[in-house]
Amino acid sequence: MEKNTIDYLRLSITDWCNLNCIYCTPLEKKQFLSHADVLRYEETVRLTKLFTQAGIRKVRITGGEPLIKKGIIQLITMLKQIPALQEISMTTNGVLLKQYADQLKQAGLSRINISLDTLKPDRFLKITGKNCFHQVWKGIEASLKAGLNPIKLNVIPMKGVNDDEIIDFAKLSLKYPLIIRFIEFFHTNQRSEKYLNLLIPSEKVKNIITEKCGTLHPVKKIKGYGPADYYTLDNAKGKLGFISGSTTSFCDSCNRLRVDCAGKVSPCLFSGPIFDIRPLLRSNTSDEAIVEEIKRNVTQKSFYTKHSTNCRAIEMSSLGG
């Protein structure tokens, strides 16, 4: 089988978050990384440059919550200066987005994904532990105004938690030029295993939407690649996407690698790290030698499949969603 072209890097810059969502619970980790453990911005930029020499052309900044990092605008500006990097995007919970949207766009951020599992303020508090819904919605509005397009809202439908809002989310695509992506629940650490019964398969979500909103019309892949299947409703301004990582496999089409905020490289969300690049960045190792090490390890991606036995050790807030 022909190997995928690995051109997309998901880059976590912090393991801290300002929310504590029930399926991730970052504030309940046994320990956080020390300041010395986390890559400095200069190291992050150097690492990204070296990855572009190994074929990476797109990078997504993740966390934890990337917008809580001081100097985040400076980092985007520095990344924008890498000639081979064609696109910079970000995933955020949106709490701080209103104050940063314009600056992010001006610094060079192309587009943004916003995690949002409910449109009800009281339920937002129950799911995330914080009463911040209105701040997030203002961040979405600011992103639309700033032109961080396409804007994707990532929603995890969960039985008995927010499944009564599936239609409300779908109807957002009728009113706004947003891409609403329904993501199947998957456990991101041992603490979230108790919620595995919350999974709602994408096919069921599609059926619910079709019954209430009409036909879902398939559309071509949306900018940003990714594993979602996309559809549109009649007369919609936006689109709907479905990511079915728990009930189907899209490993054969995956084009991404992940680097956590401490410099550990993972070929897959579920594989765990395969090598640690931080010691190379902090030694006298030449750029050429690090690029060769990256290339050698990137070729291992095809040997990893989803749901590795290492997935129980994942901390999403460190590896990045």
CSV table of C-alpha atoms in Angstrom, one decimal, residues 63-306:
chain,number,residue,atom,x,y,z
A,63,GLY,CA,-2.9,22.5,24.0
A,64,GLY,CA,-4.2,22.4,26.7
A,65,GLU,CA,-5.6,25.8,25.9
A,66,PRO,CA,-3.1,27.6,23.7
A,67,LEU,CA,-4.5,31.1,24.3
A,68,ILE,CA,-3.6,31.0,28.0
A,69,LYS,CA,0.1,31.1,27.0
A,70,LYS,CA,1.8,34.4,27.3
A,71,GLY,CA,3.2,35.7,24.0
A,72,ILE,CA,1.0,33.5,21.8
A,73,ILE,CA,0.7,36.3,19.2
A,74,GLN,CA,4.5,36.4,19.1
A,75,LEU,CA,4.7,32.7,18.4
A,76,ILE,CA,2.2,32.9,15.5
A,77,THR,CA,4.2,35.8,14.1
A,78,MET,CA,7.5,33.7,14.3
A,79,LEU,CA,5.9,30.7,12.7
A,80,LYS,CA,4.5,32.8,9.9
A,81,GLN,CA,8.0,33.7,8.9
A,82,ILE,CA,8.9,30.1,8.1
A,83,PRO,CA,8.9,30.1,4.2
A,84,ALA,CA,7.8,26.5,3.7
A,85,LEU,CA,4.9,26.6,6.1
A,86,GLN,CA,1.7,27.1,4.1
A,87,GLU,CA,-0.8,27.3,6.8
A,88,ILE,CA,-1.1,27.9,10.6
A,89,SER,CA,-4.3,27.1,12.4
A,90,MET,CA,-5.4,26.6,16.0
A,91,THR,CA,-7.8,24.6,18.2
A,92,THR,CA,-9.1,26.5,21.2
A,93,ASN,CA,-11.9,26.4,23.7
A,94,GLY,CA,-12.7,30.0,22.8
A,95,VAL,CA,-12.9,31.4,26.3
A,96,LEU,CA,-10.2,34.0,25.5
A,97,LEU,CA,-10.8,34.3,21.8
A,98,LYS,CA,-12.7,37.5,21.7
A,99,GLN,CA,-9.7,39.5,22.9
A,100,TYR,CA,-7.3,37.7,20.5
A,101,ALA,CA,-9.2,37.1,17.3
A,102,ASP,CA,-8.0,40.2,15.4
A,103,GLN,CA,-4.4,39.9,16.6
A,104,LEU,CA,-4.3,36.2,15.6
A,105,LYS,CA,-5.5,37.0,12.1
A,106,GLN,CA,-3.0,39.8,11.7
A,107,ALA,CA,-0.2,37.7,13.0
A,108,GLY,CA,-0.8,35.1,10.4
A,109,LEU,CA,-3.3,32.5,11.7
A,110,SER,CA,-5.3,31.1,8.8
A,111,ARG,CA,-8.3,29.5,10.5
A,112,ILE,CA,-9.6,28.3,13.9
A,113,ASN,CA,-11.4,25.3,15.5
A,114,ILE,CA,-13.5,26.0,18.6
A,115,SER,CA,-14.5,23.2,21.0
A,116,LEU,CA,-18.1,23.7,22.1
A,117,ASP,CA,-20.4,20.9,23.4
A,118,THR,CA,-23.5,22.9,24.4
A,119,LEU,CA,-25.4,26.1,23.5
A,120,LYS,CA,-26.9,26.3,27.0
A,121,PRO,CA,-25.0,28.4,29.6
A,122,ASP,CA,-26.0,26.2,32.6
A,123,ARG,CA,-25.0,23.0,30.8
A,124,PHE,CA,-21.8,24.6,29.7
A,125,LEU,CA,-21.0,25.0,33.4
A,126,LYS,CA,-21.8,21.3,34.1
A,127,ILE,CA,-19.7,20.0,31.2
A,128,THR,CA,-16.6,22.3,31.5
A,129,GLY,CA,-16.7,23.4,35.2
A,130,LYS,CA,-16.7,27.1,34.3
A,131,ASN,CA,-19.5,29.6,33.6
A,132,CYS,CA,-18.0,30.9,30.3
A,133,PHE,CA,-20.5,30.1,27.6
A,134,HIS,CA,-21.2,33.8,26.7
A,135,GLN,CA,-17.4,34.5,26.5
A,136,VAL,CA,-17.0,31.6,24.0
A,137,TRP,CA,-19.9,32.8,21.9
A,138,LYS,CA,-18.5,36.3,21.7
A,139,GLY,CA,-15.2,34.7,20.7
A,140,ILE,CA,-17.0,32.9,17.8
A,141,GLU,CA,-18.5,36.2,16.7
A,142,ALA,CA,-15.2,37.9,16.9
A,143,SER,CA,-13.6,35.2,14.8
A,144,LEU,CA,-16.2,35.5,12.1
A,145,LYS,CA,-15.6,39.3,12.1
A,146,ALA,CA,-11.8,38.8,11.9
A,147,GLY,CA,-12.1,36.4,9.0
A,148,LEU,CA,-10.5,33.4,10.6
A,149,ASN,CA,-12.2,31.1,8.0
A,150,PRO,CA,-13.3,28.5,7.9
A,151,ILE,CA,-14.4,28.4,11.5
A,152,LYS,CA,-15.2,24.9,12.8
A,153,LEU,CA,-17.1,24.2,15.9
A,154,ASN,CA,-16.2,20.8,17.3
A,155,VAL,CA,-19.1,19.1,19.1
A,156,ILE,CA,-19.0,15.8,21.0
A,157,PRO,CA,-22.6,14.4,21.2
A,158,MET,CA,-23.0,12.5,24.4
A,159,LYS,CA,-26.0,10.4,25.5
A,160,GLY,CA,-27.9,12.0,28.3
A,161,VAL,CA,-25.6,15.0,28.3
A,162,ASN,CA,-26.1,17.1,25.2
A,163,ASP,CA,-27.8,14.8,22.7
A,164,ASP,CA,-31.0,16.9,22.8
A,165,GLU,CA,-29.0,19.7,21.2
A,166,ILE,CA,-27.9,17.9,18.0
A,167,ILE,CA,-30.6,19.7,16.0
A,168,ASP,CA,-29.8,23.1,17.6
A,169,PHE,CA,-26.2,22.7,16.5
A,170,ALA,CA,-27.1,21.5,13.0
A,171,LYS,CA,-29.4,24.6,12.6
A,172,LEU,CA,-26.4,26.9,13.3
A,173,SER,CA,-25.2,26.0,9.9
A,174,LEU,CA,-28.4,27.5,8.4
A,175,LYS,CA,-27.8,30.9,10.1
A,176,TYR,CA,-24.0,31.2,10.2
A,177,PRO,CA,-21.1,30.3,7.8
A,178,LEU,CA,-19.8,27.9,10.3
A,179,ILE,CA,-18.7,24.3,9.9
A,180,ILE,CA,-20.3,22.2,12.7
A,181,ARG,CA,-18.4,19.0,13.3
A,182,PHE,CA,-19.9,16.2,15.3
A,183,ILE,CA,-17.1,14.1,16.8
A,184,GLU,CA,-17.7,10.6,18.2
A,185,PHE,CA,-16.8,10.3,21.8
A,186,PHE,CA,-13.5,8.5,22.6
A,187,HIS,CA,-11.7,8.3,25.9
A,188,THR,CA,-8.7,10.4,26.2
A,189,ASN,CA,-7.3,9.1,29.5
A,190,GLN,CA,-8.2,6.5,32.1
A,191,ARG,CA,-10.4,8.9,34.0
A,192,SER,CA,-12.7,9.2,31.0
A,193,GLU,CA,-13.2,5.5,30.5
A,194,LYS,CA,-16.2,5.6,32.7
A,195,TYR,CA,-18.0,7.7,30.1
A,196,LEU,CA,-17.6,5.2,27.2
A,197,ASN,CA,-21.3,4.5,27.3
A,198,LEU,CA,-21.9,8.1,26.2
A,199,LEU,CA,-20.9,7.4,22.6
A,200,ILE,CA,-23.4,8.3,19.9
A,201,PRO,CA,-22.3,6.9,16.5
A,202,SER,CA,-22.1,9.4,13.7
A,203,GLU,CA,-24.7,7.5,11.7
A,204,LYS,CA,-27.3,8.0,14.4
A,205,VAL,CA,-26.5,11.7,14.6
A,206,LYS,CA,-27.0,11.9,10.8
A,207,ASN,CA,-30.3,10.2,11.1
A,208,ILE,CA,-31.5,12.6,13.8
A,209,ILE,CA,-30.6,15.6,11.7
A,210,THR,CA,-32.1,14.1,8.5
A,211,GLU,CA,-35.4,13.4,10.3
A,212,LYS,CA,-35.7,17.0,11.6
A,213,CYS,CA,-33.8,19.1,9.1
A,214,GLY,CA,-34.1,17.3,5.8
A,215,THR,CA,-31.6,15.8,3.4
A,216,LEU,CA,-27.9,15.9,4.1
A,217,HIS,CA,-26.1,16.6,0.8
A,218,PRO,CA,-22.5,15.4,0.6
A,219,VAL,CA,-19.9,18.0,-0.3
A,220,LYS,CA,-16.3,17.9,-1.2
A,221,LYS,CA,-13.6,17.9,1.4
A,222,ILE,CA,-13.3,21.2,3.3
A,223,LYS,CA,-10.1,23.1,3.6
A,224,GLY,CA,-8.1,21.8,6.5
A,225,TYR,CA,-8.1,18.2,5.3
A,226,GLY,CA,-8.8,16.1,8.3
A,227,PRO,CA,-10.9,13.0,8.7
A,228,ALA,CA,-14.4,14.4,8.6
A,229,ASP,CA,-17.1,13.6,6.0
A,230,TYR,CA,-18.9,16.8,5.1
A,231,TYR,CA,-22.5,17.6,4.2
A,232,THR,CA,-24.8,20.6,3.8
A,233,LEU,CA,-28.5,21.2,4.4
A,234,ASP,CA,-30.7,23.0,1.9
A,235,ASN,CA,-30.2,26.8,2.0
A,236,ALA,CA,-27.5,26.5,4.6
A,237,LYS,CA,-24.7,29.1,5.0
A,238,GLY,CA,-22.4,26.6,6.6
A,239,LYS,CA,-21.7,22.9,6.6
A,240,LEU,CA,-21.9,19.9,8.8
A,241,GLY,CA,-19.1,17.4,9.4
A,242,PHE,CA,-18.9,14.0,11.0
A,243,ILE,CA,-15.8,12.5,12.5
A,244,SER,CA,-16.3,8.8,13.2
A,245,GLY,CA,-13.0,7.7,14.9
A,246,SER,CA,-14.7,5.3,17.3
A,247,THR,CA,-16.9,3.3,14.9
A,248,THR,CA,-14.8,3.5,11.7
A,249,SER,CA,-11.1,3.9,10.8
A,250,PHE,CA,-9.5,6.6,8.7
A,251,CYS,CA,-5.9,5.6,9.4
A,252,ASP,CA,-5.3,4.9,5.7
A,253,SER,CA,-5.9,8.6,4.8
A,254,CYS,CA,-4.2,10.2,7.8
A,255,ASN,CA,-1.5,12.8,7.0
A,256,ARG,CA,-0.6,14.1,10.4
A,257,LEU,CA,1.9,13.8,13.2
A,258,ARG,CA,1.7,15.2,16.8
A,259,VAL,CA,4.3,16.8,19.0
A,260,ASP,CA,3.3,17.4,22.6
A,261,CYS,CA,4.4,20.5,24.5
A,262,ALA,CA,7.5,18.6,25.9
A,263,GLY,CA,8.7,17.6,22.5
A,264,LYS,CA,7.6,14.0,22.3
A,265,VAL,CA,6.5,12.9,18.8
A,266,SER,CA,3.5,10.7,18.3
A,267,PRO,CA,2.5,9.3,14.9
A,268,CYS,CA,-1.1,8.9,16.1
A,269,LEU,CA,-3.5,10.2,18.7
A,270,PHE,CA,-3.7,6.6,20.1
A,271,SER,CA,-0.2,5.4,19.7
A,272,GLY,CA,1.8,7.2,22.4
A,273,PRO,CA,5.1,8.9,21.6
A,274,ILE,CA,7.8,7.1,19.6
A,275,PHE,CA,10.7,9.5,20.2
A,276,ASP,CA,11.7,12.6,22.1
A,277,ILE,CA,13.0,15.5,20.1
A,278,ARG,CA,13.7,17.8,23.1
A,279,PRO,CA,17.1,16.4,24.0
A,280,LEU,CA,18.2,17.0,20.4
A,281,LEU,CA,17.0,20.6,20.4
A,282,ARG,CA,18.8,21.3,23.7
A,283,SER,CA,22.1,19.7,22.7
A,284,ASN,CA,24.7,20.5,20.0
A,285,THR,CA,22.9,18.3,17.5
A,286,SER,CA,22.9,19.9,14.1
A,287,ASP,CA,19.8,20.8,12.1
A,288,GLU,CA,20.7,18.2,9.5
A,289,ALA,CA,21.0,15.4,12.1
A,290,ILE,CA,17.7,16.3,13.6
A,291,VAL,CA,15.9,16.4,10.2
A,292,GLU,CA,17.3,12.9,9.5
A,293,GLU,CA,16.0,11.7,12.8
A,294,ILE,CA,12.6,13.2,12.1
A,295,LYS,CA,12.5,11.5,8.7
A,296,ARG,CA,13.5,8.2,10.1
A,297,ASN,CA,10.7,8.3,12.7
A,298,VAL,CA,8.1,9.7,10.3
A,299,THR,CA,8.5,6.6,8.2
A,300,GLN,CA,7.3,4.6,11.2
A,301,LYS,CA,3.8,6.2,11.0
A,302,SER,CA,2.5,3.4,8.8
A,303,PHE,CA,3.3,0.8,11.4
A,304,TYR,CA,0.9,2.3,14.0
A,305,THR,CA,-2.9,1.8,14.0
A,306,LYS,CA,-5.6,3.3,16.1
